Coordinates of C-alpha atoms in Angstrom, one line a residue:
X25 CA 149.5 32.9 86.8
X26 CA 147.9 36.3 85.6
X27 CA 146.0 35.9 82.9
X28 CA 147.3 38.9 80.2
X29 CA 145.2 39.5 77.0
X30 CA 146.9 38.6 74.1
X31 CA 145.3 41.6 72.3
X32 CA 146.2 44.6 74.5
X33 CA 148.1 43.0 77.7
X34 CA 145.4 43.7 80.1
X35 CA 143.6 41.2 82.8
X36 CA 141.2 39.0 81.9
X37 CA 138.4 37.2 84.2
X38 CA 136.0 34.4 83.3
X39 CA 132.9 35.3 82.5
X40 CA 130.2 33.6 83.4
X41 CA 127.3 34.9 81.3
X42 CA 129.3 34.2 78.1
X43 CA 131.0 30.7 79.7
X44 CA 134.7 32.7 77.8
X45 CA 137.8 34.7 79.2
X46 CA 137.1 38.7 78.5
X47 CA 139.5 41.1 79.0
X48 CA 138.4 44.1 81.6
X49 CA 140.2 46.4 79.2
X50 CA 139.3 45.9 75.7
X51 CA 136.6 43.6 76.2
X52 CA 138.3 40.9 73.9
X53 CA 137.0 37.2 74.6
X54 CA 138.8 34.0 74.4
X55 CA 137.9 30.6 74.8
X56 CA 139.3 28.9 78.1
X57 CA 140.0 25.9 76.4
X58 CA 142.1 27.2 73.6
X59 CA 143.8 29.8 75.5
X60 CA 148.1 29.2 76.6
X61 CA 150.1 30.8 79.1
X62 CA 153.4 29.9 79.6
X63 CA 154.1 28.0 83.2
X64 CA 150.4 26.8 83.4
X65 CA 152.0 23.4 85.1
X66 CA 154.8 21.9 86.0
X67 CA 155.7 18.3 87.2
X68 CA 157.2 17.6 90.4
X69 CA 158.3 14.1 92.0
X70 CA 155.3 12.8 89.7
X71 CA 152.8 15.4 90.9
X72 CA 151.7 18.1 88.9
X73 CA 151.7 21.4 90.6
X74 CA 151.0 24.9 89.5
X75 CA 151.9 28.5 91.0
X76 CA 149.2 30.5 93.0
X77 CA 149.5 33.3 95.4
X78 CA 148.0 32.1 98.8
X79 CA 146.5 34.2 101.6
X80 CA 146.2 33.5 104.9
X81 CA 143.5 35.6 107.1
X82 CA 144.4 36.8 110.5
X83 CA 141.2 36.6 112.1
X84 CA 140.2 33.2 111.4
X85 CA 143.4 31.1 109.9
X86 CA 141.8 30.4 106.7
X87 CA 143.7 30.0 103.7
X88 CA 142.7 31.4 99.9
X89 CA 144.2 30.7 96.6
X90 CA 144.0 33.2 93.4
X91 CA 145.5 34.1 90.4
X92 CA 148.9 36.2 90.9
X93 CA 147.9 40.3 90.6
X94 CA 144.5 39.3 91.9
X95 CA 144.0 41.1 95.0
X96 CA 142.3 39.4 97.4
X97 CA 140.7 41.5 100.5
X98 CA 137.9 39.7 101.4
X99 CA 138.1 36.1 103.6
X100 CA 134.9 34.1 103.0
X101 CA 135.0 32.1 105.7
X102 CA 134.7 34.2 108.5
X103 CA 133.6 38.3 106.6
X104 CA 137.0 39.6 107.9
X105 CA 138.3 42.7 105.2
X106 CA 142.0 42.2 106.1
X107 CA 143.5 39.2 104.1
X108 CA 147.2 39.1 104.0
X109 CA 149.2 38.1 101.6
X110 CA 151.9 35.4 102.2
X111 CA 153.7 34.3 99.7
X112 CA 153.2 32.6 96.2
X113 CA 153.5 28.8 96.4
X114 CA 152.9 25.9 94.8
X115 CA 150.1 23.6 94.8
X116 CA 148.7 20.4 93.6
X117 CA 147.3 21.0 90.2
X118 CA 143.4 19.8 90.4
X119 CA 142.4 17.3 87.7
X120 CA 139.1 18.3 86.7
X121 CA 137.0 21.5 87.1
X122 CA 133.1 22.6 87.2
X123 CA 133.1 26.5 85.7
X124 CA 130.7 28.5 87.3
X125 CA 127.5 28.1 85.6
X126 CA 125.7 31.4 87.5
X127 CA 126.6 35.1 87.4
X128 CA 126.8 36.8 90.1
X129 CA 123.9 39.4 88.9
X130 CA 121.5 35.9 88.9
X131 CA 122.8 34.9 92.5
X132 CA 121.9 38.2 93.9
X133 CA 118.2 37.9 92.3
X134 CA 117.4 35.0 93.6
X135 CA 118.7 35.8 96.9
X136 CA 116.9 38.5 97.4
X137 CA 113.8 36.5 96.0
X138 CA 114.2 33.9 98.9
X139 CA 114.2 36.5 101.6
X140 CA 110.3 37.6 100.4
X141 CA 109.3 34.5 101.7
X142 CA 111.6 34.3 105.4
X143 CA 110.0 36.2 108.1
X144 CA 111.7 37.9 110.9
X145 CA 114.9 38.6 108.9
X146 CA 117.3 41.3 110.2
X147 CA 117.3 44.4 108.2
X148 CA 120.8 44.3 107.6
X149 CA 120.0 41.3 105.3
X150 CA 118.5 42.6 102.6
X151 CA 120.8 46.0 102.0
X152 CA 122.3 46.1 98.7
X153 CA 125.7 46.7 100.2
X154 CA 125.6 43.4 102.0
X155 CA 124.0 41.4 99.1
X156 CA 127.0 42.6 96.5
X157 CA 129.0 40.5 99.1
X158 CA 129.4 37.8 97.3
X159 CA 132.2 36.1 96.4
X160 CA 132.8 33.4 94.0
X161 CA 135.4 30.6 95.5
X162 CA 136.3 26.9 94.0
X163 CA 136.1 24.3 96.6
X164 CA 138.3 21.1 96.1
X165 CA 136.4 17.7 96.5
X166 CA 138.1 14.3 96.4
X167 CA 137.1 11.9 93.1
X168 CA 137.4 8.5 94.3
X169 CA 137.1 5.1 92.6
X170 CA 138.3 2.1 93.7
X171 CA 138.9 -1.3 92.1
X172 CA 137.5 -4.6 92.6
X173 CA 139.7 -7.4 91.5
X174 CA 138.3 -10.3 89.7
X175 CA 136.7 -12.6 92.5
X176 CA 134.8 -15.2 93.5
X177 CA 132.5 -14.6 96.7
X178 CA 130.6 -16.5 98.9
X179 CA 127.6 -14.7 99.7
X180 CA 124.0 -15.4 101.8
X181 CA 120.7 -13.9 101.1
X182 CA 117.0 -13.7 101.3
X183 CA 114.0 -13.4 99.6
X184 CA 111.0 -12.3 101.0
X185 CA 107.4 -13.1 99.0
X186 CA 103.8 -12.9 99.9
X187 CA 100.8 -15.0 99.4
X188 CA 97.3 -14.0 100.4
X189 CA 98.3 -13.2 104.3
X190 CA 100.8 -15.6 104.7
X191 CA 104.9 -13.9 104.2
X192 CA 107.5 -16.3 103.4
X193 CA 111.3 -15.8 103.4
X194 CA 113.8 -18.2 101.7
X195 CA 117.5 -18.2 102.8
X196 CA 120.1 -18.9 100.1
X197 CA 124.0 -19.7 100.2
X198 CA 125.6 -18.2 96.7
X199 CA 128.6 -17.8 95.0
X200 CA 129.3 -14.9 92.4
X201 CA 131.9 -13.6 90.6
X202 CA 132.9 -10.3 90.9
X203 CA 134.0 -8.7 87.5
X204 CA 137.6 -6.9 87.3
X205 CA 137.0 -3.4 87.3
X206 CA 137.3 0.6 88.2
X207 CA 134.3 2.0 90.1
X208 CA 133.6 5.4 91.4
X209 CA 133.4 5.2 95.2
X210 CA 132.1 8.6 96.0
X211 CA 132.8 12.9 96.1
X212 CA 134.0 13.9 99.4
X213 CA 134.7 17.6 100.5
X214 CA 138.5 18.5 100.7
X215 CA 138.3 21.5 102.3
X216 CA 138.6 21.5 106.0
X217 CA 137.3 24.9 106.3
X218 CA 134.0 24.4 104.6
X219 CA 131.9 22.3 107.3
X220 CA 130.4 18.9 105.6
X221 CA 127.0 20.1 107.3
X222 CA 127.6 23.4 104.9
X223 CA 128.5 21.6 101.5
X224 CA 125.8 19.1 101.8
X225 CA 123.0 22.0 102.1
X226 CA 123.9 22.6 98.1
X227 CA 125.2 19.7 96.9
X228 CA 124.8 17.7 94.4
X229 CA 126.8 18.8 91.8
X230 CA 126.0 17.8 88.3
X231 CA 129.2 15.6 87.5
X232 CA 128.6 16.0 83.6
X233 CA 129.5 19.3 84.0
X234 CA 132.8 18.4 85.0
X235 CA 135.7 19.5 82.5
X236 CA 139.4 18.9 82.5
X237 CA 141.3 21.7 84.7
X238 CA 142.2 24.5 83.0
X239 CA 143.9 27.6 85.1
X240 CA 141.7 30.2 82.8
X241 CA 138.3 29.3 84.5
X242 CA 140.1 30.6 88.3
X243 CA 140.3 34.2 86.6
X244 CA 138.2 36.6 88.9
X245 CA 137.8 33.6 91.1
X246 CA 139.1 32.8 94.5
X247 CA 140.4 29.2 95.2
X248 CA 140.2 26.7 98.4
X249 CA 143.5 24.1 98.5
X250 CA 142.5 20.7 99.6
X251 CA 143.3 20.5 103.2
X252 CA 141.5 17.4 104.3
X253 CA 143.4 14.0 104.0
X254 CA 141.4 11.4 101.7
X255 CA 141.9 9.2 104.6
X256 CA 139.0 10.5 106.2
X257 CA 136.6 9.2 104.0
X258 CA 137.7 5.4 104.2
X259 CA 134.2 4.3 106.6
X260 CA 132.6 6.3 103.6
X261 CA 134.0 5.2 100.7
X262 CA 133.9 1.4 101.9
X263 CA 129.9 2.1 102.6
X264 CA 129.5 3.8 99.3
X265 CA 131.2 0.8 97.6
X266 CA 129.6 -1.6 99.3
X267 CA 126.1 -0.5 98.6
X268 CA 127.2 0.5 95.3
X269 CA 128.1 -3.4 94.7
X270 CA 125.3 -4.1 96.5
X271 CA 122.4 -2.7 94.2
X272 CA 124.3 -4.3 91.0
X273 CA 123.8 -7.8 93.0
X274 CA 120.4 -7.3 93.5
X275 CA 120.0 -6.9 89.4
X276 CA 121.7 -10.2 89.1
X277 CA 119.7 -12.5 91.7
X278 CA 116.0 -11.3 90.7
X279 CA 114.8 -10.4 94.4
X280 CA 117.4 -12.0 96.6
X281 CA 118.7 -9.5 98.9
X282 CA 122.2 -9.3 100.4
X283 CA 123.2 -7.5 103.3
X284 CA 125.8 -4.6 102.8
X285 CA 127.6 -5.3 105.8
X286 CA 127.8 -9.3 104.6
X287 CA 129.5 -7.5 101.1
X288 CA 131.9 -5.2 103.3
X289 CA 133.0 -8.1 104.7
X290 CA 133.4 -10.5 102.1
X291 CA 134.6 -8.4 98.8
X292 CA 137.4 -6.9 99.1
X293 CA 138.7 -3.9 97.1
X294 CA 141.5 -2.0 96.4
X295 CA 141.5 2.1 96.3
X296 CA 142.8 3.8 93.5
X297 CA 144.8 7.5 93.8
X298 CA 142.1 9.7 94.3
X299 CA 141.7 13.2 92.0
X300 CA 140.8 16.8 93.2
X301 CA 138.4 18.1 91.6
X302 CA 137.4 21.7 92.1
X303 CA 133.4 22.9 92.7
X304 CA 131.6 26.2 92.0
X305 CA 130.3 27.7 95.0
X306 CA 128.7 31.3 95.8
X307 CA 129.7 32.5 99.3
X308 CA 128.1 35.5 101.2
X309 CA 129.1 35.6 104.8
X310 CA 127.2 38.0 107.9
X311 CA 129.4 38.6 110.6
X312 CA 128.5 39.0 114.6
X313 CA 131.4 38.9 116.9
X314 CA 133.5 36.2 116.6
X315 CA 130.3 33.8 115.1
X316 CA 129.2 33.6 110.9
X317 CA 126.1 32.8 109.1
X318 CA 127.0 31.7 105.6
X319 CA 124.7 31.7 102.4
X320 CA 125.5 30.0 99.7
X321 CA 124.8 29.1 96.0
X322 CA 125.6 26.0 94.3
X323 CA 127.5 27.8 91.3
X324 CA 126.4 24.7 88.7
X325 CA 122.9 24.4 89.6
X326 CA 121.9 27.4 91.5
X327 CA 120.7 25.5 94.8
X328 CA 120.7 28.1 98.0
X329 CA 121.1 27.9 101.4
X330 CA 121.3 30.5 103.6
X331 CA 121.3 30.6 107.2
X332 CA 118.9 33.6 108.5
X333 CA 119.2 34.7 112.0
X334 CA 115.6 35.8 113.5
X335 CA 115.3 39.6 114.1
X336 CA 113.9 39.6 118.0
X337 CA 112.5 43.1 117.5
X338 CA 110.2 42.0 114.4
X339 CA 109.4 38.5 116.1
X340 CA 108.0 40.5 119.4
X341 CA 106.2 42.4 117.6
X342 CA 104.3 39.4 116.1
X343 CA 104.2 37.7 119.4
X344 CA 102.4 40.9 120.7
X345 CA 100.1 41.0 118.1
X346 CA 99.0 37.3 118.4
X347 CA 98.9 37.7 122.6
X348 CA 96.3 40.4 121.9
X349 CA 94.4 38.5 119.3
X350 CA 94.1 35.6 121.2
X351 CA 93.1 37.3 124.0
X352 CA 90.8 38.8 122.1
X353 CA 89.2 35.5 120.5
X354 CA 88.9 33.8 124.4
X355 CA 86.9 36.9 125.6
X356 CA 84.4 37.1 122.7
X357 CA 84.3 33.2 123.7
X358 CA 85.0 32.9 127.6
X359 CA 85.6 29.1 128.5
X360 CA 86.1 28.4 132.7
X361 CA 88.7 26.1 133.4
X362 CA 89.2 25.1 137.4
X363 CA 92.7 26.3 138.7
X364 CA 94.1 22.5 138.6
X365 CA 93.3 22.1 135.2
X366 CA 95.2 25.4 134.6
X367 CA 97.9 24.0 135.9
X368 CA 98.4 20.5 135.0
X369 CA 97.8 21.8 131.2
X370 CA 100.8 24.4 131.8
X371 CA 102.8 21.6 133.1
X372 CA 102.6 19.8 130.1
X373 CA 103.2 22.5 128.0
X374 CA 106.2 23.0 130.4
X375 CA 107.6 19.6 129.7
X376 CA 107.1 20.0 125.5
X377 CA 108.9 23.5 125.6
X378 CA 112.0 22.1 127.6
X379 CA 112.1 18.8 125.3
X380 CA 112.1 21.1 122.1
X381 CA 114.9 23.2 124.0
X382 CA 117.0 19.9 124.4
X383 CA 116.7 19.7 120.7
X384 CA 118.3 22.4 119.9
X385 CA 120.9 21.9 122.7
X386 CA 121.5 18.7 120.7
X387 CA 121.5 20.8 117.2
X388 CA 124.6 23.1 118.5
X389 CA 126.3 20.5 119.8
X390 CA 126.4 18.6 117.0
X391 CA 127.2 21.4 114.8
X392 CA 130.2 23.6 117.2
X393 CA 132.0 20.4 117.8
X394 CA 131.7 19.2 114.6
X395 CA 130.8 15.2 115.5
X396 CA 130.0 14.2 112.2
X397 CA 131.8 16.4 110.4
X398 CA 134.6 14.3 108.7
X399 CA 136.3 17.0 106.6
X400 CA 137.4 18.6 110.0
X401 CA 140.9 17.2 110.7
X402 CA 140.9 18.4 114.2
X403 CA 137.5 16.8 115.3
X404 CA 138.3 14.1 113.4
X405 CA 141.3 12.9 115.4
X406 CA 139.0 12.9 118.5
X407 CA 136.2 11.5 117.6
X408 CA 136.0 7.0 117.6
X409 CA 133.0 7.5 115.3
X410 CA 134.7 7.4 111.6
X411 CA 131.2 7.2 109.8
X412 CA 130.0 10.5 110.0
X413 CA 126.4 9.0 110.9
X414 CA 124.9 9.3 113.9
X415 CA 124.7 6.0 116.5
X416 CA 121.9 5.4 118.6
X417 CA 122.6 5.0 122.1
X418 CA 120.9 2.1 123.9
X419 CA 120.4 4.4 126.8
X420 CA 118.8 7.0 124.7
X421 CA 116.2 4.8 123.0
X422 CA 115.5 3.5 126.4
X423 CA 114.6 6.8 128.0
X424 CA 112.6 8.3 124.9
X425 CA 110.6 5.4 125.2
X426 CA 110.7 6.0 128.8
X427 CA 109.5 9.4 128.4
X428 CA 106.8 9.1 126.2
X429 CA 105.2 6.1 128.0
X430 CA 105.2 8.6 130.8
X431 CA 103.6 11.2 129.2
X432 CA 101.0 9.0 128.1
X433 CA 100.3 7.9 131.3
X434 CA 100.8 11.5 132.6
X435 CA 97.7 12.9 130.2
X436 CA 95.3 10.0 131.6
X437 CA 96.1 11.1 135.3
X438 CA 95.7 15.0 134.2
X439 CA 92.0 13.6 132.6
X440 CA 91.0 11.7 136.0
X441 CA 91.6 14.1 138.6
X442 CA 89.6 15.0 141.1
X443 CA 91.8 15.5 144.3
X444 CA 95.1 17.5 145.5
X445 CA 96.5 13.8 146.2
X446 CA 96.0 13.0 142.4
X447 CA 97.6 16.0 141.0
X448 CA 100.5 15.4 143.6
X449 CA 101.3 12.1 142.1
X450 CA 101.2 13.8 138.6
X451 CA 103.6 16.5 139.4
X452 CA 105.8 13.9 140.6
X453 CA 105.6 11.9 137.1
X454 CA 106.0 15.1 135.7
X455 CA 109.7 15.6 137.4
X456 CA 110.4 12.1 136.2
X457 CA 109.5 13.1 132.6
X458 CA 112.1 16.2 132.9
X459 CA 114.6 14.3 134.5
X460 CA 114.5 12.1 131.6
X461 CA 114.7 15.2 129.4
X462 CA 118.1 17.0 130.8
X463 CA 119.7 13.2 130.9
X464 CA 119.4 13.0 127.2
X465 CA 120.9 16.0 127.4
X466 CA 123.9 14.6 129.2
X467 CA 127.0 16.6 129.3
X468 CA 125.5 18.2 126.0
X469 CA 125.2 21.7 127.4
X470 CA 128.3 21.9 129.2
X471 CA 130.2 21.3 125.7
X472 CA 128.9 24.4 123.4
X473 CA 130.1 27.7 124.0
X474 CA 126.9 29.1 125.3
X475 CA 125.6 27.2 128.2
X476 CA 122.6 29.6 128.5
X477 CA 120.5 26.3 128.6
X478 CA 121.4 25.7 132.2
X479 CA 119.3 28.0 134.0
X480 CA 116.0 27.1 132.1
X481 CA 116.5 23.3 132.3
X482 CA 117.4 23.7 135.8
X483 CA 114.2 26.3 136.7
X484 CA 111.8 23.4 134.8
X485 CA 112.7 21.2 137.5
X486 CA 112.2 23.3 140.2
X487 CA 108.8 24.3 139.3
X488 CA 107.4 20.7 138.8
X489 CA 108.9 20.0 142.2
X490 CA 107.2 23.6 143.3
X491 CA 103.9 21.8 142.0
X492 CA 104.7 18.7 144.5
X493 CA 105.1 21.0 147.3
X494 CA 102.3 23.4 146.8
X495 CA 99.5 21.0 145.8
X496 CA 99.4 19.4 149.3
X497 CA 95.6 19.1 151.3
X498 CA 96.5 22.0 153.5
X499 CA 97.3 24.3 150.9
X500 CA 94.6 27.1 149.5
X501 CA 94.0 24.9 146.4
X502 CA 93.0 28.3 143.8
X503 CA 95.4 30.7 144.9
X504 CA 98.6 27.6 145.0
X505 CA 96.9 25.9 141.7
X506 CA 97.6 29.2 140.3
X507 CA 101.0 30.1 141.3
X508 CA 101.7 27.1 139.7
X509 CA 100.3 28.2 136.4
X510 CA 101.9 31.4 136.6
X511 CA 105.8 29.7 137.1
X512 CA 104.9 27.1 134.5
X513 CA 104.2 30.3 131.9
X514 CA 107.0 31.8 133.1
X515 CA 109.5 28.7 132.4
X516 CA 107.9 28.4 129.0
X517 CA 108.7 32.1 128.0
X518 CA 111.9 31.5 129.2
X519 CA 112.3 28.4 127.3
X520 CA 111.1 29.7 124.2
X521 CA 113.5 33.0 124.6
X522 CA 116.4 30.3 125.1
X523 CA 115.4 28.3 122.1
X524 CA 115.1 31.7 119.9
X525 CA 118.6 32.7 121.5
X526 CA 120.1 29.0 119.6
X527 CA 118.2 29.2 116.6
X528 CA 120.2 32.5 116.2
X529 CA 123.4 30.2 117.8
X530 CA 122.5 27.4 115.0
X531 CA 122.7 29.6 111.8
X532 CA 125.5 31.2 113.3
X533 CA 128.8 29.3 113.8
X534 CA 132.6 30.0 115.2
X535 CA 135.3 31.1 112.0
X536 CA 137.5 28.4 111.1
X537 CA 140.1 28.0 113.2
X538 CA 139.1 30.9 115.4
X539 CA 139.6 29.1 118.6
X540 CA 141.8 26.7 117.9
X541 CA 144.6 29.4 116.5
X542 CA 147.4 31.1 118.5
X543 CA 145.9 34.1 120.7
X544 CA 142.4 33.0 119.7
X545 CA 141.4 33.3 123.6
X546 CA 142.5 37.0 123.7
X547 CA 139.8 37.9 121.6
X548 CA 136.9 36.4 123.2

């Protein structure tokens, strides 16, 4: 599938700027469209397939397609420089195509723009050598449509009008027919390399830009095969439908609103063969260990994402800076606060850090096992929930509301104290309120690769039940009240070091396949 020039025999890339083929040699251009080559497609048991060269990357597993004589050395998908090449094969010729739309001269600019305004970003970031690291790769997303069959439904609804103060809603039993027709039901990312989490951070894509495939666009470009089954998206395209049906029924009845779980139920569909369609995407990857922050450009519109790790030496720095300015502030202003007021408000501050911790813990769960990530086949197999949206657990609801009734109640003990038996029985709410906190947790922690979290969830507790035990009537109230303090500053420093250790974990993720591939465990 080389592209030769037809004018001196030489290799020709796509190039952007000039949306034509140009030949590296003799700079002749040709349009894609019009351009031939022999081979370009062939039909096999009714699917039409073409010939690529695919590699296959040792580190990570992942697979790359591109034109035959273009050498591919780089893998995207996890920064590793040693790409082998396996064989040339044949695969499923795409229907449709978006050309890239941005050069790669335009990505780097506007890269390097968006790093002026990140603070705290690793040196290594913003090197030339580093930014000239990106690559241009096609991902395959699934077309769908689907086609609802002539139909008559039976259908219930409300309308819901005001008057003055008074609301009233009418209830209404309905019958419509359902046209015959072809509807798109959604795009849905094919690639089971490429996290959904990932494509969504660019997306959308502008679907009139979408042309018919044509092999001369992949010149210079690297190619993703679709690896994810279509099956995947079934929860997804039946809710896409369904509110897709939905919003033309609400045209039709003037106000009265139908459920979309009453039309998932009731009108029924049938899908149609989906189509690949391959998507422009910019790719720079940063590499540390066996873990990868990707930024990326949408190659049609020129969204960016870019996951930034936080450079600790430049955030201390800052920290410093603000500890002394501060400090500076409360002694050109000295306030007194009483030792037990010290220490109840660094109990609460406490309890905040540790529930913004088990945030993240949440976050990097989410993300390393890939819950809602439906385009992982792996994860997919395990996982009951085929939506890819989050469920709200009963149990959670009922301890968040739990938790912050109790802190509520908490800050109207900590303004009404005037005893050590009052601040006992706040310390002891307090431990109810972190209990609360590692239970949403759950098994969370133990399920990411770093379980760092442990020790400071585990040190929270012991300090409000440290409080407990030291605020007692026969305890030196200052010197206790402030030993108290001091632990309670010292598990928030630790909490916040722990929650800038999985901010650097979040934008940071494991390879494709790393750990899931033969001999992955050597390498840890």
């Amino acid at each position: 599938m080389a592209l030769e020039c037809p004018a001196c025999g030489g290799h020709m890339v796509f190039n952007v700027k000039i949306n034509k083929l140009q030949c590296e040699y003799c700079d002749s251009v040709f349009e894609p469209d019009t351009y031939s080559k022999k081979n370009d497609g062939v039909v096999t048991k009714d699917i039409e397939t073409m010939k690529m060269d695919r590699y296959s990357c040792k580190k990570c597993g992942a697979e790359l397609c591109a034109p035959a004589e273009q050498i591919v050395s780089y893998c995207m998908y996890c920064g590793g420089e040693s790409v082998l090449l396996e064989k040339a094969s044949e695969i499923e010729r795409p229907e449709s195509i978006i050309p890239f739309a941005i050069s790669k001269e335009k990505v780097k600019e506007q890269y390097e723009e968006s790093l002026k305004g990140i603070h705290f970003v690793p040196k290594s970031f913003s090197k030339s050598k580093f930014i000239e690291g990106f690559r241009g790769i096609y991902i395959p997303y699934w077309r769908t449509r689907v086609h609802l069959k002539s139909q008559l439904v039976e259908l219930e609804g409300k309308e819901i009008t005001s008057s003055g103060s008074t609301t009233y809603t009418r209830y209404y039993d309905y019958n419509v027919t359902v046209k015959d027709k072809v509807i798109d039901s959604g795009v849905y990312d094919a690639s089971s390399d490429l996290d959904d989490s990932l494509a969504a951070t660019i997306a959308p894509f502008n679907e009139d830009s979408i042309v018919p495939f044509n092999s001369s666009y992949l010149a210079g470009f690297y190619a993703d095969k679709a690896s994810t089954p279509v099956t995947n998206y079934d929860e997804s395209i039946k809710t896409y439908t369904s509110k897709k049906v939905q919003k033309d029924l609400e045209e039709l009845t003037d106000g009265v609103v139908t459920e979309e779980k009453i039309i998932s139920e009731k009108v029924t569909y049938e899908s149609e063969n989906p189509r690949t369609s391959l998507f422009p995407i910019w790719f720079l990857t940063w590499r540390k260990g066996n873990r990868v922050a990707y930024s990326m450009m949408n190659g049609e519109t020129g969204k960016l994402s870019a996951e930034i790790p936080v450079a600790y030496g430049k955030l201390f720095l800052w920290a410093f800076i603000a500890i002394l300015v501060v400090f500076g502030i409360l002694n050109l202003f000295p306030t007194f606060f009483l030792p037990l007021d010290l220490s109840c408000y660094a109990s609460f501050i406490l309890v905040f850090s540790t529930m913004f911790l088990n945030g993240r813990i949440k976050i990097v769960y989410l993300r390393e096992n890939h819950i809602y990530d439906l385009g992982n086949n792996s994860y997919f197999k395990k996982n009951k929930n085929k939506s890819g949206k989050e469920k709200t657990n009963p149990l959670t609801k009922f301890l968040t509301f739990a938790q912050i009734g109790l802190l509520i109640f908490a800050g109207f003990l900590a303004s009404a104290i005037v005893d050590p038996s009052d601040i006992n029985f706040f310390y002891k709410v307090m431990i109810i309120v972190q209990l609360i906190t590692i239970l949403k947790s759950g098994n969370k922690v133990f399920k990411i690769k770093s379980k760092m979290a442990i020790i400071p969830l585990a040190l929270s507790i012991l300090i409000q039940i440290s409080g407990v035990v030291l605020s007692g009537p026969d305890k030196p109230q200052d010197f206790w009240y402030l030993a108290i303090t001091i632990s309670c500053l010292i598990g928030m420093i630790l909490n916040f070091l722990t929650c800038i250790y999985y901010i650097n974990f979040m934008v940071t993720r494991p390879a494709p396949n790393f750990y899931s591939r033969e001999g992955a465990k050597n390498d840890l």
